[in-house]
Short mmCIF file of C-alpha atoms in Angstrom, two decimals:
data_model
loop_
_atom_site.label_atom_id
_atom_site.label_comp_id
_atom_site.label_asym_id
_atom_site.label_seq_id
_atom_site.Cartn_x
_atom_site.Cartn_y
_atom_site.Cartn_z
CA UNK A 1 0.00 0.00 0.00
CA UNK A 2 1.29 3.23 -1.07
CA UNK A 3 -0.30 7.00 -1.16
CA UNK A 4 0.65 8.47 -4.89
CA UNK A 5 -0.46 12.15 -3.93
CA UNK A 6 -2.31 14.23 -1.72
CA UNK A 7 -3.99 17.72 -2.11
CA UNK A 8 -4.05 19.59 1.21
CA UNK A 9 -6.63 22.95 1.93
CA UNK A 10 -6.23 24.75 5.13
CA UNK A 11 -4.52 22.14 7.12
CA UNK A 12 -2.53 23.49 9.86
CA UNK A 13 -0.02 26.02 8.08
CA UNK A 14 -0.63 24.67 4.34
CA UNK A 15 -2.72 27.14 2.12
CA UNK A 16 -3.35 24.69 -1.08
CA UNK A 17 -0.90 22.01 -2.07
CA UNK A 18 -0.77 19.31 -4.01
CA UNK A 19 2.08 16.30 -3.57
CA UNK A 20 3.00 13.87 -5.20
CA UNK A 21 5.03 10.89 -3.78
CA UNK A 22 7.43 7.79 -4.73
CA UNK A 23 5.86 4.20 -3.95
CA UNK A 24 9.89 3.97 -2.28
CA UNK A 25 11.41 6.26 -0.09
CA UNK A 26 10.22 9.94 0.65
CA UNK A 27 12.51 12.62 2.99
CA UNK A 28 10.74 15.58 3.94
CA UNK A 29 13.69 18.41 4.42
CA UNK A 30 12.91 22.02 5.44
CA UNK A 31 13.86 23.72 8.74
CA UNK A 32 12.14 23.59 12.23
CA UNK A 33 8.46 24.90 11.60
CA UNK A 34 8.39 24.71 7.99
CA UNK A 35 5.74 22.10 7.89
CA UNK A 36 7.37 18.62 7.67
CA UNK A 37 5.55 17.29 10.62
CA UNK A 38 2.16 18.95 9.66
CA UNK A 39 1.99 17.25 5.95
CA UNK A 40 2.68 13.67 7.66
CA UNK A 41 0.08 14.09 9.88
CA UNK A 42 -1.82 15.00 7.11
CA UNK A 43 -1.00 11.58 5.85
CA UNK A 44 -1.78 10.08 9.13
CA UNK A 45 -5.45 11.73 8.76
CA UNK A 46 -5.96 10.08 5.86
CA UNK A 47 -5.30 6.41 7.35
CA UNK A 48 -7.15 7.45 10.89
CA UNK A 49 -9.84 10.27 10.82
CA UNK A 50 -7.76 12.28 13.17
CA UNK A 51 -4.33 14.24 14.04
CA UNK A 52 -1.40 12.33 15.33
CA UNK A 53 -0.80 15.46 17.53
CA UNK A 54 -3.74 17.30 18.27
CA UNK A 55 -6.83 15.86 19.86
CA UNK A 56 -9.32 18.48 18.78
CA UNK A 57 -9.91 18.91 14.91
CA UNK A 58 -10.54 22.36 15.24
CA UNK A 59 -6.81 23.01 16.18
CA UNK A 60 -6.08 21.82 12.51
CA UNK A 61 -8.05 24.03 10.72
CA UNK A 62 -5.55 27.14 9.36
CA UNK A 63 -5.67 30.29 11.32
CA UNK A 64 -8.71 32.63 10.22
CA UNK A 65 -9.77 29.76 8.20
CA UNK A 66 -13.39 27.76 8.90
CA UNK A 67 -12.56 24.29 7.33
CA UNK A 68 -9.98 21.98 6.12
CA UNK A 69 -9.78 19.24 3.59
CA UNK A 70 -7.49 16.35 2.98
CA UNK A 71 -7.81 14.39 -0.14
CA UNK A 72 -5.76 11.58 -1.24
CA UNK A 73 -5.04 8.81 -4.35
CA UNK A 74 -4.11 5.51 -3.36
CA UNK A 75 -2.21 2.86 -4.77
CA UNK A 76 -5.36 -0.04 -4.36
CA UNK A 77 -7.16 2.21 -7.19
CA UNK A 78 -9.35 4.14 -4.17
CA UNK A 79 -9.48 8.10 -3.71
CA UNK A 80 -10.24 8.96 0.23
CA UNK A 81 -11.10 12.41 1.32
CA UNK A 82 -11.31 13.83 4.85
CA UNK A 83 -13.25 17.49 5.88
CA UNK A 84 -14.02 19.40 8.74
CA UNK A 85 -15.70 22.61 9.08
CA UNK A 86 -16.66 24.27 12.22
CA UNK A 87 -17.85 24.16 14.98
CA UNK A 88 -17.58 20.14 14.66
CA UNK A 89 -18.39 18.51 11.27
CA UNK A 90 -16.55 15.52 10.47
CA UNK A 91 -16.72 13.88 7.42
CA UNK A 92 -14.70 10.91 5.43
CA UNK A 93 -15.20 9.60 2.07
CA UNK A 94 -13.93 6.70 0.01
CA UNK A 95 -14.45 7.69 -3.32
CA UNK A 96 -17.19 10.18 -2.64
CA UNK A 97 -19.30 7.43 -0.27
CA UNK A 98 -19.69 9.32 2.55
CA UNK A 99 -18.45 6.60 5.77
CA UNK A 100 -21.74 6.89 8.17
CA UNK A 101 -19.31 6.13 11.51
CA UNK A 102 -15.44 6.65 11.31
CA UNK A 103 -15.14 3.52 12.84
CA UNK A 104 -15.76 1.87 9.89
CA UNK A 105 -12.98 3.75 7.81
CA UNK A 106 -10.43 2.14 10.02
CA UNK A 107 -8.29 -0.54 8.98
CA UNK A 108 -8.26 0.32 5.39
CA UNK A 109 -5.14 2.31 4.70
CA UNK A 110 -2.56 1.08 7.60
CA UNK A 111 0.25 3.42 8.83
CA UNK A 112 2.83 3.63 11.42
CA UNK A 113 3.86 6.97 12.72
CA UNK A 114 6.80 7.59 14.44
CA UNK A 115 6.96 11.02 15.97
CA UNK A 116 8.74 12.83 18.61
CA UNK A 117 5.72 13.10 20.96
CA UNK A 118 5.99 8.99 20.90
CA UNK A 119 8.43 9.15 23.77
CA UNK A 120 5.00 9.31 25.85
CA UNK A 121 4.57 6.14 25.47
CA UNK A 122 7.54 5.31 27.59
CA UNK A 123 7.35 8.16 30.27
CA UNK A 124 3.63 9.15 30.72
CA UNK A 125 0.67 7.06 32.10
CA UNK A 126 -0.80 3.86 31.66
CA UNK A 127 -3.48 5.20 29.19
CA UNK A 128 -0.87 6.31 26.42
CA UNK A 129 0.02 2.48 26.10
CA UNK A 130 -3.57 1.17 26.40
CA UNK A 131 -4.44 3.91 23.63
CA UNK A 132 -1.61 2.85 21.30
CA UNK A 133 -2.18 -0.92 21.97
CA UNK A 134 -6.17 -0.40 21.40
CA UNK A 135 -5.44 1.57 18.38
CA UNK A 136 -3.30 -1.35 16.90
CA UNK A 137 -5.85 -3.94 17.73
CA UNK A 138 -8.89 -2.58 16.52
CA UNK A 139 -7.45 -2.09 13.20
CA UNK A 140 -6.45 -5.87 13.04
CA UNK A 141 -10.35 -6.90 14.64
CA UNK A 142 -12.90 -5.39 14.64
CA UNK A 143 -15.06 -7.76 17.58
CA UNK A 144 -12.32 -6.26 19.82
CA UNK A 145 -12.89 -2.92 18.81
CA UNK A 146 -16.93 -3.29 18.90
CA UNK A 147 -15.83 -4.90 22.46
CA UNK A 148 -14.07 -2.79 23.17
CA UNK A 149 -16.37 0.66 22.63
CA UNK A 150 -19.18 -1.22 24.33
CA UNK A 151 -16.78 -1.76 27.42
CA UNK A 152 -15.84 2.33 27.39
CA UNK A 153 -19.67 3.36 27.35
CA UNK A 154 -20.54 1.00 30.00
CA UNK A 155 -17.74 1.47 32.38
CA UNK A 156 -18.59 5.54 31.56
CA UNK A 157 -22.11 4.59 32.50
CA UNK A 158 -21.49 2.79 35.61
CA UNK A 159 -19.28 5.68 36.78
CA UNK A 160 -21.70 8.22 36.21
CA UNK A 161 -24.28 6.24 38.58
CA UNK A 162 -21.46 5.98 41.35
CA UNK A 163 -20.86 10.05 40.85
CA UNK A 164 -24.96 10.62 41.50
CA UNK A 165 -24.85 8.81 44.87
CA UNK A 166 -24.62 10.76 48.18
CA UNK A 167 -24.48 8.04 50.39
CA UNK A 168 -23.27 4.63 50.07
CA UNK A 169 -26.66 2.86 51.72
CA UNK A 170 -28.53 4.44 48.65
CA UNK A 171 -26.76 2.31 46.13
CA UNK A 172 -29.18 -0.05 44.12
CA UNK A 173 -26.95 -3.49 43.85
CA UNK A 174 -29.55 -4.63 41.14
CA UNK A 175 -28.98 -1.70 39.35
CA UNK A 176 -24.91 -2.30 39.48
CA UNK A 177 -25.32 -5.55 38.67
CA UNK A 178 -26.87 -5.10 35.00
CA UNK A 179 -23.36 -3.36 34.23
CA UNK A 180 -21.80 -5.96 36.29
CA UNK A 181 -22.79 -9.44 34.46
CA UNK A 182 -22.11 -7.60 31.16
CA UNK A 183 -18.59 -6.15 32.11
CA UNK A 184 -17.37 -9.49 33.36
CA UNK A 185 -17.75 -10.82 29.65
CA UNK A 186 -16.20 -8.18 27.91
CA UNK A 187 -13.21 -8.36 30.59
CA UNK A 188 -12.91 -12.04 30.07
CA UNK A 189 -12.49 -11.06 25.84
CA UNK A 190 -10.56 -8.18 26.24
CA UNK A 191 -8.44 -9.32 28.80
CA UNK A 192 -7.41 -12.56 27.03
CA UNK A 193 -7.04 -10.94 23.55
CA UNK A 194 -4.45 -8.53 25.09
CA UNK A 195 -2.79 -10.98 27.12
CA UNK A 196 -2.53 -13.32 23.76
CA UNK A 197 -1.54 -10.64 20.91
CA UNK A 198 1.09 -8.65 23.87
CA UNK A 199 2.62 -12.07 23.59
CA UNK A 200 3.18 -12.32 20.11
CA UNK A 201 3.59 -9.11 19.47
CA UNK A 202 6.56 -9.25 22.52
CA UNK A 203 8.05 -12.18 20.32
CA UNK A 204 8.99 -10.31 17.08
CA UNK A 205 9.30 -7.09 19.59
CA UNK A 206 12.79 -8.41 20.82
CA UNK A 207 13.66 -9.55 17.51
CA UNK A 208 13.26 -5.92 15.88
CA UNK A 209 14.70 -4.31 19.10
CA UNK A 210 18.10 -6.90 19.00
CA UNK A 211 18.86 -5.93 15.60
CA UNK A 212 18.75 -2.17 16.13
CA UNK A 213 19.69 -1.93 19.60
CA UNK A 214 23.35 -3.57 18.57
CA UNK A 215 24.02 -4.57 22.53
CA UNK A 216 23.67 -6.39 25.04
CA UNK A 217 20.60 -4.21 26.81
CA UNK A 218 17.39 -6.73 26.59
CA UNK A 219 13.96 -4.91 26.01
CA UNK A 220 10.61 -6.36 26.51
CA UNK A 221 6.93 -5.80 26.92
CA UNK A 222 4.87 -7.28 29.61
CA UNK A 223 0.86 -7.08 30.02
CA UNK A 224 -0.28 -6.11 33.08
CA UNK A 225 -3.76 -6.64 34.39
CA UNK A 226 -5.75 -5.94 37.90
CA UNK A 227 -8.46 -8.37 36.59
CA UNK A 228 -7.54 -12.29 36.20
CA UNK A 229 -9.66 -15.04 34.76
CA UNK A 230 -10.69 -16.22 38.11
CA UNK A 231 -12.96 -13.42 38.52
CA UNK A 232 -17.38 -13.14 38.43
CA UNK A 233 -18.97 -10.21 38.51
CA UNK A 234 -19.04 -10.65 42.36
CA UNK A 235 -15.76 -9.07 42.47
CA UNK A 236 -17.38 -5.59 42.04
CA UNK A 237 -18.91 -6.21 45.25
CA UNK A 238 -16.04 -6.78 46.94
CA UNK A 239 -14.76 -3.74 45.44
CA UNK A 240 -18.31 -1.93 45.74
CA UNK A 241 -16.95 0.73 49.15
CA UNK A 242 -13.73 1.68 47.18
CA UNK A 243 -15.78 2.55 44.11
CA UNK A 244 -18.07 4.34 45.87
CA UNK A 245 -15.98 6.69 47.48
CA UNK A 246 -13.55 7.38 44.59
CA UNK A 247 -16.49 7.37 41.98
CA UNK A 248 -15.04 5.05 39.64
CA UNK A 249 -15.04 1.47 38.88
CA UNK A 250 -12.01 0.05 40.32
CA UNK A 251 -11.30 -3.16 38.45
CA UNK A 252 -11.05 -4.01 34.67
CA UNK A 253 -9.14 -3.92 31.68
CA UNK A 254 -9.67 -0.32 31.60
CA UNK A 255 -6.73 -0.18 34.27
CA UNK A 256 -4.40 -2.50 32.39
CA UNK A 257 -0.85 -1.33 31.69
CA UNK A 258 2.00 -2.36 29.41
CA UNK A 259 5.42 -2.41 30.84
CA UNK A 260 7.97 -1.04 29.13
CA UNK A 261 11.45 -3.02 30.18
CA UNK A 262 15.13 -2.94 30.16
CA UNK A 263 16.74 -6.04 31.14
CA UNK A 264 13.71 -6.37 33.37
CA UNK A 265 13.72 -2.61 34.73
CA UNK A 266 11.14 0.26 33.59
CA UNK A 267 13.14 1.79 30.81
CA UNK A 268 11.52 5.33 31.55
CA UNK A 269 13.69 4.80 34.85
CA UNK A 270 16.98 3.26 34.13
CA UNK A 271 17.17 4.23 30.22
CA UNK A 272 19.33 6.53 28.21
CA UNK A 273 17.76 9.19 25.70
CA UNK A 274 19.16 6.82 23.03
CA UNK A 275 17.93 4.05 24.26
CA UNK A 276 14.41 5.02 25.14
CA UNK A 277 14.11 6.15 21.00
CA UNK A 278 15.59 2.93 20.08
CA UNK A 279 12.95 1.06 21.78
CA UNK A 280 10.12 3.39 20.59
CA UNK A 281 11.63 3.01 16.83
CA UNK A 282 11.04 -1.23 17.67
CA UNK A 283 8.10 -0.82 19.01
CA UNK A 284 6.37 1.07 15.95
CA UNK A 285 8.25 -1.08 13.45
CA UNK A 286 6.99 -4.23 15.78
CA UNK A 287 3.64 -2.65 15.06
CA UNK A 288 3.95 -2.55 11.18
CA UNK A 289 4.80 -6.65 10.80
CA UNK A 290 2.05 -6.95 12.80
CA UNK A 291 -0.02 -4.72 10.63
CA UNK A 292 1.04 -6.14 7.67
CA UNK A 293 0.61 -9.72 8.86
CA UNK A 294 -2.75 -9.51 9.51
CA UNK A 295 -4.36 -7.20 6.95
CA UNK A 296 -1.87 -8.15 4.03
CA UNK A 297 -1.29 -5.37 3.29
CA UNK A 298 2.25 -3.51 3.75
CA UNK A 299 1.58 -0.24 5.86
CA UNK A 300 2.85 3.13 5.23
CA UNK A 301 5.34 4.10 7.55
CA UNK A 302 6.00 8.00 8.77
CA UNK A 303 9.65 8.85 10.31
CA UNK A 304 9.72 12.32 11.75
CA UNK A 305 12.38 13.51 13.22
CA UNK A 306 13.66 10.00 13.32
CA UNK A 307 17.40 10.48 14.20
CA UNK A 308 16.92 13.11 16.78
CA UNK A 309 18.88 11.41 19.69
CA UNK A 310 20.84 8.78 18.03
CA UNK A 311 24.16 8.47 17.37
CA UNK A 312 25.57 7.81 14.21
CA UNK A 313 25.98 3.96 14.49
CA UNK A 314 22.49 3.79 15.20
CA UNK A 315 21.55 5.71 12.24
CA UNK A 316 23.51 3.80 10.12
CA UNK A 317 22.49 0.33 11.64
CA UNK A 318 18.67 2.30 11.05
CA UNK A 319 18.89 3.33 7.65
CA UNK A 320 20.28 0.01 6.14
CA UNK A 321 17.65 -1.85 8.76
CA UNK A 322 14.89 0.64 6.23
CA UNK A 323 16.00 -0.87 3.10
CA UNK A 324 14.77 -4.24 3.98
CA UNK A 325 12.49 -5.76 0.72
CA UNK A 326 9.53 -5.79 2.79
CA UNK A 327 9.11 -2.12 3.62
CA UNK A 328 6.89 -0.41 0.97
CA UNK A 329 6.11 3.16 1.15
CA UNK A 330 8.19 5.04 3.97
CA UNK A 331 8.54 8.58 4.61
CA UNK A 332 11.13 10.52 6.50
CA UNK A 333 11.23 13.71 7.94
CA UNK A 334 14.61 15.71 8.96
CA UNK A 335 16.26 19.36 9.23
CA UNK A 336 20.03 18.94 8.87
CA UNK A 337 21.51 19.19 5.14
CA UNK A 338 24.87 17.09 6.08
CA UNK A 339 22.35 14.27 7.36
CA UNK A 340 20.56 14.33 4.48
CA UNK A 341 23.58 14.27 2.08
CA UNK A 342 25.10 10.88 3.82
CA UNK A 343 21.81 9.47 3.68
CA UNK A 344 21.65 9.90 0.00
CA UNK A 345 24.75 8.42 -0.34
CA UNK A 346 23.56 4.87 1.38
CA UNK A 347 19.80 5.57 -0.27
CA UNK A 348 20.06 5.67 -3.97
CA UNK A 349 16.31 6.00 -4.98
CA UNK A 350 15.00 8.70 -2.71
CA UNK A 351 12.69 11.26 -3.26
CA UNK A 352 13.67 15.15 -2.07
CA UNK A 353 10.71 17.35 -0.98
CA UNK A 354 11.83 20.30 0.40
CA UNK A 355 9.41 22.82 2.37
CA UNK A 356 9.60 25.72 3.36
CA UNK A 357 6.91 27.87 5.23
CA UNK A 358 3.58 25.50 4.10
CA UNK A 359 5.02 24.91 0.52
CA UNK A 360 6.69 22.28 -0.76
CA UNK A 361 8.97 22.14 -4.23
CA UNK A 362 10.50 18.77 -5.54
CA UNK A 363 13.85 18.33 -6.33
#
C-alpha cells in the first residue's frame, strides 16, 4: 500500500498544495516549523480520521480559516477524502461514499507513525500504552474494537451512577449488577485478547529491538492486568466501598498497563535518551509486521524527526535496517543538510521534498 499524492486545503499552516510521492522512499527536508511534521500528519489523517498530535480537529483548521480538507489517491485504485468545518463537522469519504461512523474507515489504509511526541509512550501514564495498543488492535479486529467501545460506554455509564450517589446505603446493587454481568464478559475477551496478541507481538518485539539496539541491553513488553480469569462479577462487590468513594469502577481492563522493560527494569527509569528512541523506533516497526501480517497489506510508515537522539551507528544500523524488501512506502522527515547528504549516499532511490513555510517544491 502506497499513497501516490495528496492535495491539502487549510490544514494546519498549508494554504493549497498538491504532492505527489514515490511508492519507495520519501525525505521531507525544510527547517524547524516549515511544515514537515504537519503534511505527515496529514497523511496520518488520511489512514485514521484524526491528528497524530492534536486531539481536537478544530486546532487543525488554518488560522482565520473555517474548514480543512485532505484528499488523497491511493495505490489499491481508491481516492479517500477527509473534511471538517466548524464548529464540529466531520466527514470521510472513500471515493465520494460518505463513511456513516469513522469507525468503519479504520483498517483500510494502515500506517505507522513515528513522531517525537511517541516518547510518551515510555514516560507518561498507563493510558498512552492502552491507547496505542487499542489503536493497533482494533485495526487488526474489529469484535475487539466493537468490544471494546461497548466496554468504554458501559464502564462511563457505571461511573456516572457511582458520581450521583450521596451516600453509600442508597446504592441499588440490582442496578450495578446489569453493568456488572455484562462487564465481566467483555473483561474475560478483552483481557485474554491482550494478554494473547502482547505475547506475540513481545516475540517479534525483541527480535526488531536486538537488531537495532546492537548490545547487550534486553527490552521487553509485559501485560499487566488488575483483573484475572478467576474473577465473576461478584468481584465488584467486593470492590463496591472503594468505588463508591472514589467514583469510579475500580477493576477491569480499563486499568491495564503495558510495561515497558530494560533487562527487566522500567526503561523510563533506568534508560538513556538513546535508548528510550531505540525502543520506541522497535516498538512502531513491531507494530507494522504486525499490521502487515494480519491485513496483508504492507503499511505506510512515517519517520519524523527519526534520528533526533541517536548516534551515528544507530543511524547507520537504522537506515540500512529501512532498506529491507519488505518495507513499501516510507517517509522521513529531517532538518540537517549534512544528514541528508550521507543518507543519499547509502539511499540511492530517494525522493527530495523540500518545504519551506507550508510549501513544498520537488527536487
Amino acid at each position: 500500500m502506497h499513497i501516490d499524492k495528496i492535495k491539502i486545503n487549510n490544514f494546519k499552516n498549508y494554504i493549497s498544495t498538491e504532492v505527489k510521492f514515490s511508492n519507495k522512499i520519501n525525505f521531507l527536508f525544510g527547517k524547524n516549523g516549515a511544515g514537515k511534521t504537519n503534511l505527515l500528519d496529514a497523511i496520518h489523517y488520511l489512514s485514521y480520521g484524526k491528528s497524530a498530535i492534536n486531539n481536537f480537529d478544530s486546532d487543525n483548521i488554518l488560522i482565520k480559516k473555517t474548514f480543512f480538507k485532505i484528499e488523497g489517491d491511493y495505490s489499491n485504485n481508491l481516492s479517500y477524502k477527509c473534511t471538517f468545518e466548524q464548529p464540529n463537522i466531520k466527514k470521510i469519504y472513500e471515493n465520494n461514499d460518505k463513511y456513516s461512523k469513522v469507525k468503519d474507515h479504520i483498517g483500510k489504509i494502515p500506517l505507522v507513525f513515528v513522531n517525537p511526541y511517541d516518547i510518551n509512550l515510555i514516560r507518561n501514564y498507563s493510558s498512552e500504552r492502552r491507547r496505542f495498543f487499542d489503536q493497533l488492535f482494533s485495526q487488526i479486529d474489529k469484535n475487539y474494537l466493537d468490544s471494546l467501545l461497548t466496554y468504554n460506554r458501559l464502564i462511563k455509564q457505571r461511573n456516572t451512577y457511582l458520581k450521583s450517589l450521596s451516600t453509600i446505603e442508597s446504592i441499588d446493587i440490582n442496578h450495578l449488577k446489569v453493568y456488572d454481568e455484562k462487564l465481566i464478559k467483555l473483561n474475560y475477551y478483552i483481557h485474554n485478547f491482550r494478554k494473547e496478541k502482547v505475547k506475540k507481538f513481545g516475540k517479534k518485539f525483541i527480535s526488531v529491538s536486538s537488531e537495532l539496539n546492537k548490545s547487550k541491553d534486553n527490552f521487553s513488553i509485559l501485560y499487566s492486568s488488575n483483573f484475572n480469569e478467576d474473577m465473576s462479577h461478584q468481584v465488584f462487590e467486593k470492590y463496591l466501598e472503594k468505588d463508591f468513594y472514589t467514583k469510579k469502577t475500580n477493576i477491569g481492563i480499563h486499568n491495564d498497563d503495558y510495561l515497558f522493560n530494560m533487562n527487566n527494569k522500567l526503561i523510563k527509569r533506568i534508560g538513556s535518551q538513546g535508548q528510550q528512541k531505540t525502543f520506541i523506533i522497535s516498538l512502531k516497526l513491531s507494530e507494522f509486521y504486525l499490521l502487515k501480517e494480519k491485513l496483508l497489506i504492507s503499511p505506510i510508515i512515517l519517520l519524523d524527526d527519526i534520528f533526533h537522539k541517536l548516534d551515528d551507528r544507530k543511524i547507520n544500523v537504522l537506515v540500512n535496517y529501512l532498506l529491507k524488501e519488505e518495507f513499501s512506502q516510507i517517509f522521513i522527515s529531517d532538518s540537517i543538510e549534512d544528514r541528508l547528504n550521507e543518507i543519499k549516499k547509502i539511499i540511492k532511490k530517494i525522493k527530495i521534498i523540500n518545504i519551506d513555510k507550508g510549501k513544498t517544491y520537488e527536487e
